[in-house]
Coordinates of C-alpha atoms in Angstrom, one line a residue:
N37 CA 128.0 -138.7 -168.5
A38 CA 127.3 -138.5 -172.3
N39 CA 125.9 -135.1 -171.7
V40 CA 129.4 -133.8 -171.2
S41 CA 130.6 -135.2 -174.1
I42 CA 128.2 -133.6 -176.0
V43 CA 129.2 -130.3 -174.4
E44 CA 133.1 -130.8 -174.9
E45 CA 131.9 -131.8 -178.8
M46 CA 130.4 -128.5 -179.2
V47 CA 132.8 -126.3 -177.3
D48 CA 135.3 -127.7 -179.8
M49 CA 133.2 -127.2 -182.8
I50 CA 132.5 -123.5 -182.0
V51 CA 136.7 -123.5 -181.3
A52 CA 137.2 -124.6 -184.3
Q53 CA 134.7 -122.4 -186.4
R54 CA 136.7 -119.4 -184.7
A55 CA 140.0 -120.5 -185.7
Y56 CA 138.6 -121.0 -189.1
E57 CA 137.1 -117.6 -189.3
A58 CA 140.4 -115.7 -188.3
T59 CA 142.4 -118.1 -190.8
S60 CA 139.8 -116.7 -193.6
K61 CA 139.9 -113.1 -192.5
V62 CA 143.9 -113.0 -192.2
I63 CA 143.5 -114.5 -195.6
K64 CA 141.5 -112.0 -197.1
T65 CA 143.2 -109.1 -195.4
S66 CA 146.5 -110.4 -197.0
D67 CA 145.1 -110.5 -200.2
E68 CA 143.7 -106.9 -199.8
M69 CA 147.0 -105.8 -198.9
M70 CA 148.4 -107.5 -202.2
Q71 CA 145.9 -105.9 -204.5
I72 CA 147.0 -102.3 -202.9
A73 CA 150.9 -103.3 -203.4
N74 CA 150.0 -104.1 -206.4
N75 CA 148.1 -100.7 -207.5
L76 CA 150.9 -98.7 -206.0
R77 CA 153.3 -99.9 -209.0

């Protein structure tokens, strides 16, 4: 069924987007922590 594969594609896209957002937050947080660490010196 073609409709099923479209739904699966959309779900995969959403999962990939969520993973990308999570990774972006991790990078942003580590950047902020590095900045704080640099300010402590």
